[in-house]
Amino acid sequence: MGNTNSITINDNIFTFSSDDTILNVAQRNNIDIPSLCHLKNTKPTGTCDICVVEIQGSPDLVNACATQASAGMKVYTESLKVINSRKNTIKSMLYSGNHNCAIRDFDADDWTEFQLKVIKDDKTDDLCPVWGDCELQNLAYKYQVSIKHEPLSECKYDMERVNPFIIRDFSRCILCGRCVKACREIQVNNAIDFGYADGDTKIIAGNDVALKDSDCVFCGECVQACPVGALVTEKTFTKQRYTTLGKVRTTCSYCGVGCQMDVFTQNNKIVEIKGADDELAPNNSSLCVKGRFGFDFVASPERLTTPLIRKNGTLKEATWDEAIELVASKLTSIKNEFGSDSLGVLTSARITNEENYIAQKFTRAVLKTNNIDHCARL
Amino acid sequence: MTNTIADVEQADTIIVIGSNTTENHPVLSSFVKRAALKGTTLIVIDPRKITLTKHANKWLRQEPGSDIALINAIMHVIIKEDLHDKDFIADRTENFKEFCKTIEKYTPEYASKIAKIKVEDIIETARLYAKAEKGAILYCMGITQHTTGTDNVKSLANLAMLCGNLGIEGGGVNPLRGQNNVQGACDMGGLPNVFTAYQSVGDDNARATYEQNWNITDLSFKPGIPVTEMINMAAKGEIKSLYIIGENPLVSDPDLNHAEKAFKNLDFLIVQDIFLTETAQIADVVLPAHCFAEKDGTFSNTERRVQRVRKAVEAPGDSKADWEILCGISSRMGYEMNYENSEEIFTELAQVTPSYKGINWGRIEKIGIHWPCPDINHPGTPILHTKAFTRGKGLFHAIDHAPPKEMPDKEYPFILTTGRLLYHYHTGTMTMKTEGLNTLAKECFVEISKNDAKKLKCKDGAKVNIASRRGEITANLQVSSKAFDGTVFIPFHFSKAAANRLTNAELDPTAKIPEFKVCAVKITSCE
């Protein structure tokens, strides 16, 4: 193959197509170029400067997310120059805000003071809520960046916790803009954007109002896109950090779109729901407010836990044996007295295919009627 | 859907009619909004100025119940301007000539009077759709919940055939299914007239297959009764017992006052659910079931994709999976039904369901498959009707406009249309357990235009009484730019002010779907 459509990355040759960026080619070939602002399926912004790479013969580093691959290009993704640049970028991000996790040097004499300040801001006595699940933290660890003896920076903007689902912590925001991309280019709800300028830059909703007073529909796409702890859910704060987290891939139980999602559990309780892979149909990791946040019903104390039988006008707890015996004998006697077509079954658009199949089998084979339907019309 | 969800982004023009997509199918709506952002022409046709209109190139506001007149007029313009797909019509369809005779009288001027849409908007919409290489139509219950629901759908199919927009990527006639597994419940024969995969109960071969597979005789060939008619028969004492699974008709049924009487008239009511719903409260026996997070199985989504559901947590107390409960009752009644697990049931159903025959759980472990999937090597069918229609040639139906069964008059001057909100789901049994969702959508309201509120001399938030010929409720007014003069909207989720006390139980003669989208109401101030 000629070099008209090939590019060299870290001394290996790869092919590319005309609209590929360096980042696309690298990702496709499992070469890790870190990025904090790039969000799949959106236009690159090149704001975070983490994805810089060196191109042979070029004096300046370039952003891999915003640079088109071109024929014969020789790219180095982890050269000394690249690493030093990334270290400086990471360091400057860590200066700003309440990044209270292992990347802040615990031995430094200002740690206690810093932690006390953050605890006051967070109203919790823990570390950053995404500690251990933070892209900035991962990068700081990878490139061995830690900060100590740095002056405590004060965030100009207070944490927003006035809506029921999403916490906006501006002190931990690195202004990468992924949330804006998620809101404007993925879900197209156009609720948030960059606001103000220079040192005052802030991600604002509407004319800088609370999310609940803006066009926000709480789909949480921004939370899932946020690489740090700037956007977290209310439940993230209450999740027990040291209890094993279960993860199960399943299908959402609300509308007919059938979004694929990952359900995270702790102590037999759902604690969080996230959209599945960004390349998995039908939803490519997007969810809506109901799918992402509307799971409290599962562990509701109002759930039915035992069969109930009406006795003297009120429903009383019963055993399965009693309930099944009553249902079976009543259905049999009505069938015998009034005929099969005096019975009807309403199966459900909420239960599984397997269960619907069993419901119609029961109706047709046992009750001997075709009086089965469900709420498709309602 | 004839096409897939992802396919929506491939269209050049999208018509969304009778679907409040951003609230009822939020994630699917993002595909529509992204398409519009990238340059696809988006036309929204809806009686309310729904959020999606903000992303649209055109919003056509039709009078509720005037869809056939409007669609016929769009087709009239397409034929008159010679924009129809003659090759597609000749090769793939029949009855075009008869159909044209009916369309003849639906001039834009004529339809304009019925639908109250400007003539030039009808003409422009016709051109935008017909000139698009790939035109997609999305619709929902704004189309189906009318006494002319079936004809409304047929009219949309006519429009798509007229422009050759079926069987192609980025085209199609796409109903958006409202509930997670409403597609699957239909596929699985949860309907009175068909077995799985829509095999008629009157078909001798189908019955023979089932009798053999189920090891029984005497399957009934007589079609059963649809849910909406079962209620009337219960009221008359002809249905003696109902077994209701995962459904709350005492909030979701039309004309609730009537439905309540019907349910109370039953000899024996069984309700199987996860909560003590309004319906369960009047049952004779309540059977506690598992919810989606507590069991394994499959759901089939709106694009006919069969997808896995997996157990994430243990179910509370003594509750059981719906299939286990049914098997227990069946066995007690003398017909043994024993399955190790849900997968074993799937294996059985695939054998008697031609469109699911090639699917097994192993194949859909990572990603679901679109039915029809007739054999194990078949990749599934993302787009339907690419070569032929189910019946062979696509049939043009000649359809005339018919008004809704109840129109406003002096006594009941407003049209009421009902629907859903983003933050709640159906009768709220599940969503109302999440406090945050209740905070964002606390209670029922009546959405009304500024002019109408002024006429009533009521302010935003005023408490009002809304009455129809069938019942009345009390709710607060919500003055909104979404509302159009003369038409009010009430979400039906809230049992305390159940919109279905007002709705009309008149049915579409074929689909037996109630006319939830149009009835006449009056509004009086409570203050």
Coordinates of C-alpha atoms in Angstrom, one line a residue, chain A residues 8-267:
Chain A
T8 CA 2.6 6.4 10.9
I9 CA 1.8 6.4 14.6
N10 CA 4.6 5.5 17.1
D11 CA 6.5 3.8 14.2
N12 CA 3.5 1.7 13.1
I13 CA 1.7 2.3 9.8
F14 CA -2.1 2.7 9.6
T15 CA -4.5 3.5 6.9
F16 CA -7.0 6.4 7.2
S17 CA -9.9 7.8 5.2
S18 CA -10.3 11.4 4.1
D19 CA -12.3 12.7 7.1
D20 CA -10.2 11.0 9.8
T21 CA -8.5 13.0 12.5
I22 CA -5.3 11.7 14.1
L23 CA -7.4 10.8 17.1
N24 CA -9.9 8.7 15.0
V25 CA -7.0 6.6 13.5
A26 CA -5.4 6.1 16.9
Q27 CA -8.7 5.1 18.6
R28 CA -9.5 2.7 15.9
N29 CA -6.2 1.0 16.4
N30 CA -6.3 0.9 20.1
I31 CA -3.6 3.5 20.6
D32 CA -4.5 5.6 23.7
I33 CA -4.3 9.3 23.1
P34 CA -5.9 10.8 26.3
S35 CA -8.4 13.6 25.9
L36 CA -10.6 15.4 28.4
C37 CA -12.8 17.5 26.0
H38 CA -13.4 15.1 23.1
L39 CA -16.8 13.5 23.0
K40 CA -17.6 10.9 20.4
N41 CA -20.0 11.9 17.6
T42 CA -19.5 15.6 18.2
K43 CA -17.4 18.2 16.5
P44 CA -14.0 18.5 18.2
T45 CA -13.3 21.7 20.2
G46 CA -9.6 21.3 21.1
T47 CA -10.1 23.1 24.4
C48 CA -8.4 20.8 26.8
D49 CA -5.0 20.4 25.1
I50 CA -4.5 17.0 26.6
C51 CA -4.5 15.1 23.3
V52 CA -1.5 16.9 22.0
V53 CA 0.9 14.8 19.8
E54 CA 4.2 15.5 18.1
I55 CA 4.4 15.4 14.4
Q56 CA 7.9 14.8 12.9
G57 CA 9.2 17.9 11.3
S58 CA 6.7 20.2 12.9
P59 CA 7.9 22.6 15.6
D60 CA 4.6 22.8 17.5
L61 CA 2.6 20.1 19.1
V62 CA -0.9 19.7 17.6
N63 CA -4.3 18.5 19.1
A64 CA -5.0 15.0 17.8
C65 CA -8.7 15.6 18.0
A66 CA -8.7 18.6 15.7
T67 CA -5.9 17.7 13.2
Q68 CA -6.8 15.8 10.0
A69 CA -4.6 12.7 9.3
S70 CA -2.6 13.3 6.2
A71 CA -0.5 11.1 3.9
G72 CA 3.0 10.3 5.2
M73 CA 2.4 12.0 8.5
K74 CA 4.7 10.6 11.3
V75 CA 3.0 11.0 14.7
Y76 CA 4.4 10.4 18.2
T77 CA 1.8 10.2 21.0
E78 CA 4.1 9.8 24.0
S79 CA 7.3 11.7 23.3
L80 CA 9.1 13.6 26.0
K81 CA 7.8 16.9 24.6
V82 CA 4.2 15.5 24.6
I83 CA 4.5 14.2 28.1
N84 CA 5.9 17.5 29.5
S85 CA 3.1 19.4 27.8
R86 CA 0.4 17.1 29.2
K87 CA 2.0 17.4 32.7
N88 CA 1.8 21.1 32.6
T89 CA -1.8 21.0 31.4
I90 CA -2.9 18.6 34.1
K91 CA -1.1 20.6 36.7
S92 CA -2.9 23.8 35.8
M93 CA -6.3 22.0 35.9
L94 CA -5.5 20.7 39.4
Y95 CA -4.7 24.1 40.7
S96 CA -8.3 25.2 40.1
G97 CA -10.9 23.7 42.4
N98 CA -11.7 21.1 45.0
H99 CA -9.7 18.2 43.6
N100 CA -9.5 16.4 46.9
C101 CA -8.2 13.0 46.1
A102 CA -5.0 11.0 46.0
I103 CA -3.4 13.3 43.4
R104 CA -3.2 16.0 45.9
D105 CA -0.2 15.4 48.0
F106 CA -1.4 14.1 51.4
D107 CA 2.0 14.9 53.1
A108 CA 1.9 18.5 52.2
D109 CA 1.3 20.7 55.2
D110 CA -1.7 22.4 53.6
W111 CA -3.7 19.1 53.0
T112 CA -5.7 19.3 56.2
E113 CA -6.7 22.9 55.7
F114 CA -7.6 22.1 52.1
Q115 CA -9.7 19.0 53.0
L116 CA -11.6 20.9 55.7
K117 CA -12.5 23.6 53.2
V118 CA -13.8 21.1 50.7
I119 CA -15.8 19.2 53.3
K120 CA -17.5 22.5 54.1
D121 CA -18.3 23.1 50.5
D122 CA -19.5 19.5 49.8
K123 CA -21.4 19.1 53.0
T124 CA -20.0 15.6 53.3
D125 CA -17.0 14.3 55.1
D126 CA -15.7 12.3 52.2
L127 CA -13.3 12.8 49.3
C128 CA -14.4 14.0 45.9
P129 CA -17.5 12.0 45.0
V130 CA -16.0 10.6 41.8
W131 CA -12.7 9.7 43.5
G132 CA -11.4 6.6 41.7
D133 CA -13.7 7.2 38.8
C134 CA -12.2 10.4 37.4
E135 CA -10.4 10.9 34.1
L136 CA -8.4 13.8 35.4
Q137 CA -7.3 11.7 38.4
N138 CA -6.3 8.8 36.1
L139 CA -4.2 11.1 34.0
A140 CA -2.5 12.8 36.9
Y141 CA -1.6 9.4 38.2
K142 CA -0.4 8.1 34.8
Y143 CA 1.8 11.2 34.3
Q144 CA 2.7 11.4 38.0
V145 CA 1.5 14.9 38.5
S146 CA 0.8 15.9 42.1
I147 CA 0.5 19.3 43.5
K148 CA 1.5 20.6 46.8
H149 CA 2.2 24.0 48.4
E150 CA -0.1 25.5 45.8
P151 CA -2.2 28.4 47.0
L152 CA -5.8 27.4 47.6
S153 CA -7.9 28.7 44.7
E154 CA -11.3 30.0 45.5
C155 CA -14.1 29.1 43.1
K156 CA -16.3 32.1 42.2
Y157 CA -19.4 30.0 41.8
D158 CA -21.4 28.1 44.5
M159 CA -22.3 24.5 44.1
E160 CA -25.9 24.1 42.7
R161 CA -28.0 21.5 44.4
V162 CA -31.5 22.9 44.0
N163 CA -32.8 20.3 41.5
P164 CA -33.6 16.8 42.5
F165 CA -31.1 14.9 40.3
I166 CA -27.9 16.7 39.1
I167 CA -25.3 18.4 41.3
R168 CA -23.3 21.1 39.5
D169 CA -19.9 21.7 41.3
F170 CA -18.2 24.5 39.5
S171 CA -15.1 24.2 41.7
R172 CA -14.3 20.8 40.1
C173 CA -15.2 21.9 36.6
I174 CA -12.2 22.0 34.2
L175 CA -14.3 23.8 31.5
C176 CA -13.6 21.0 29.0
G177 CA -17.0 21.6 27.4
R178 CA -18.1 18.0 27.1
C179 CA -21.3 18.7 28.9
V180 CA -22.1 21.4 26.4
K181 CA -21.4 19.1 23.5
A182 CA -23.6 16.4 25.1
C183 CA -26.4 18.8 25.6
R184 CA -26.2 20.7 22.2
E185 CA -25.0 18.0 19.8
I186 CA -26.0 14.7 21.2
Q187 CA -29.4 15.3 22.9
V188 CA -29.9 18.7 21.3
N189 CA -31.7 20.1 24.3
N190 CA -29.7 23.3 24.1
A191 CA -30.0 24.0 27.8
I192 CA -26.4 24.8 28.7
D193 CA -23.5 26.7 27.1
F194 CA -20.2 28.5 28.0
G195 CA -20.9 31.8 29.7
Y196 CA -18.8 34.8 30.7
A197 CA -15.2 35.2 29.6
D198 CA -11.6 34.8 30.5
G199 CA -11.1 34.0 34.2
D200 CA -14.8 34.1 34.8
T201 CA -15.8 31.4 32.4
K202 CA -18.6 29.2 33.6
I203 CA -20.9 26.6 32.1
I204 CA -24.3 28.3 32.4
A205 CA -27.9 27.2 31.9
G206 CA -30.1 29.7 30.1
N207 CA -29.1 33.2 31.3
D208 CA -27.1 31.6 34.2
V209 CA -30.1 30.3 36.1
A210 CA -30.5 27.0 38.0
L211 CA -31.0 23.9 35.8
K212 CA -34.6 23.6 37.0
D213 CA -35.4 27.0 35.7
S214 CA -33.8 26.4 32.3
D215 CA -34.6 24.3 29.3
C216 CA -32.9 21.3 31.0
V217 CA -34.9 18.1 30.9
F218 CA -32.6 16.2 33.2
C219 CA -31.6 13.5 30.7
G220 CA -28.2 13.4 32.5
E221 CA -26.2 13.1 29.2
C222 CA -24.0 15.8 30.6
V223 CA -23.3 13.9 33.8
Q224 CA -22.3 10.8 31.8
A225 CA -20.0 13.0 29.6
C226 CA -18.3 14.8 32.5
P227 CA -14.8 13.5 32.9
V228 CA -14.4 14.8 36.5
G229 CA -16.6 15.4 39.5
A230 CA -18.2 18.7 38.3
L231 CA -21.5 17.0 37.3
V232 CA -22.6 14.2 39.5
T233 CA -26.0 12.8 40.5
E234 CA -27.5 13.3 44.0
K235 CA -27.2 9.5 44.5
T236 CA -23.4 9.6 43.8
F237 CA -23.0 11.4 47.1
T238 CA -25.0 8.8 49.0
K239 CA -23.4 5.8 47.4
Q240 CA -21.3 3.8 49.8
R241 CA -17.8 3.9 48.4
Y242 CA -16.3 0.7 49.8
T243 CA -19.2 -1.6 49.2
T244 CA -19.0 -3.9 46.1
L245 CA -20.7 -2.5 43.1
G246 CA -22.6 -4.9 40.9
K247 CA -23.1 -4.0 37.2
V248 CA -25.7 -5.6 34.9
R249 CA -26.5 -4.7 31.3
T250 CA -30.2 -4.6 30.6
T251 CA -33.0 -2.9 28.7
C252 CA -34.9 0.1 30.1
S253 CA -38.4 -0.6 31.2
Y254 CA -40.1 2.7 30.3
C255 CA -40.9 3.6 26.6
G256 CA -40.6 1.5 23.5
V257 CA -37.2 2.8 22.4
G258 CA -35.6 0.0 24.4
C259 CA -32.4 1.9 25.6
Q260 CA -29.6 -0.3 26.6
M261 CA -28.3 0.6 30.0
D262 CA -26.0 -0.5 32.8
V263 CA -27.6 -0.9 36.2
F264 CA -25.2 -0.5 39.2
T265 CA -26.2 -2.1 42.4
Q266 CA -25.1 -2.2 46.0
N267 CA -26.5 -4.3 48.8

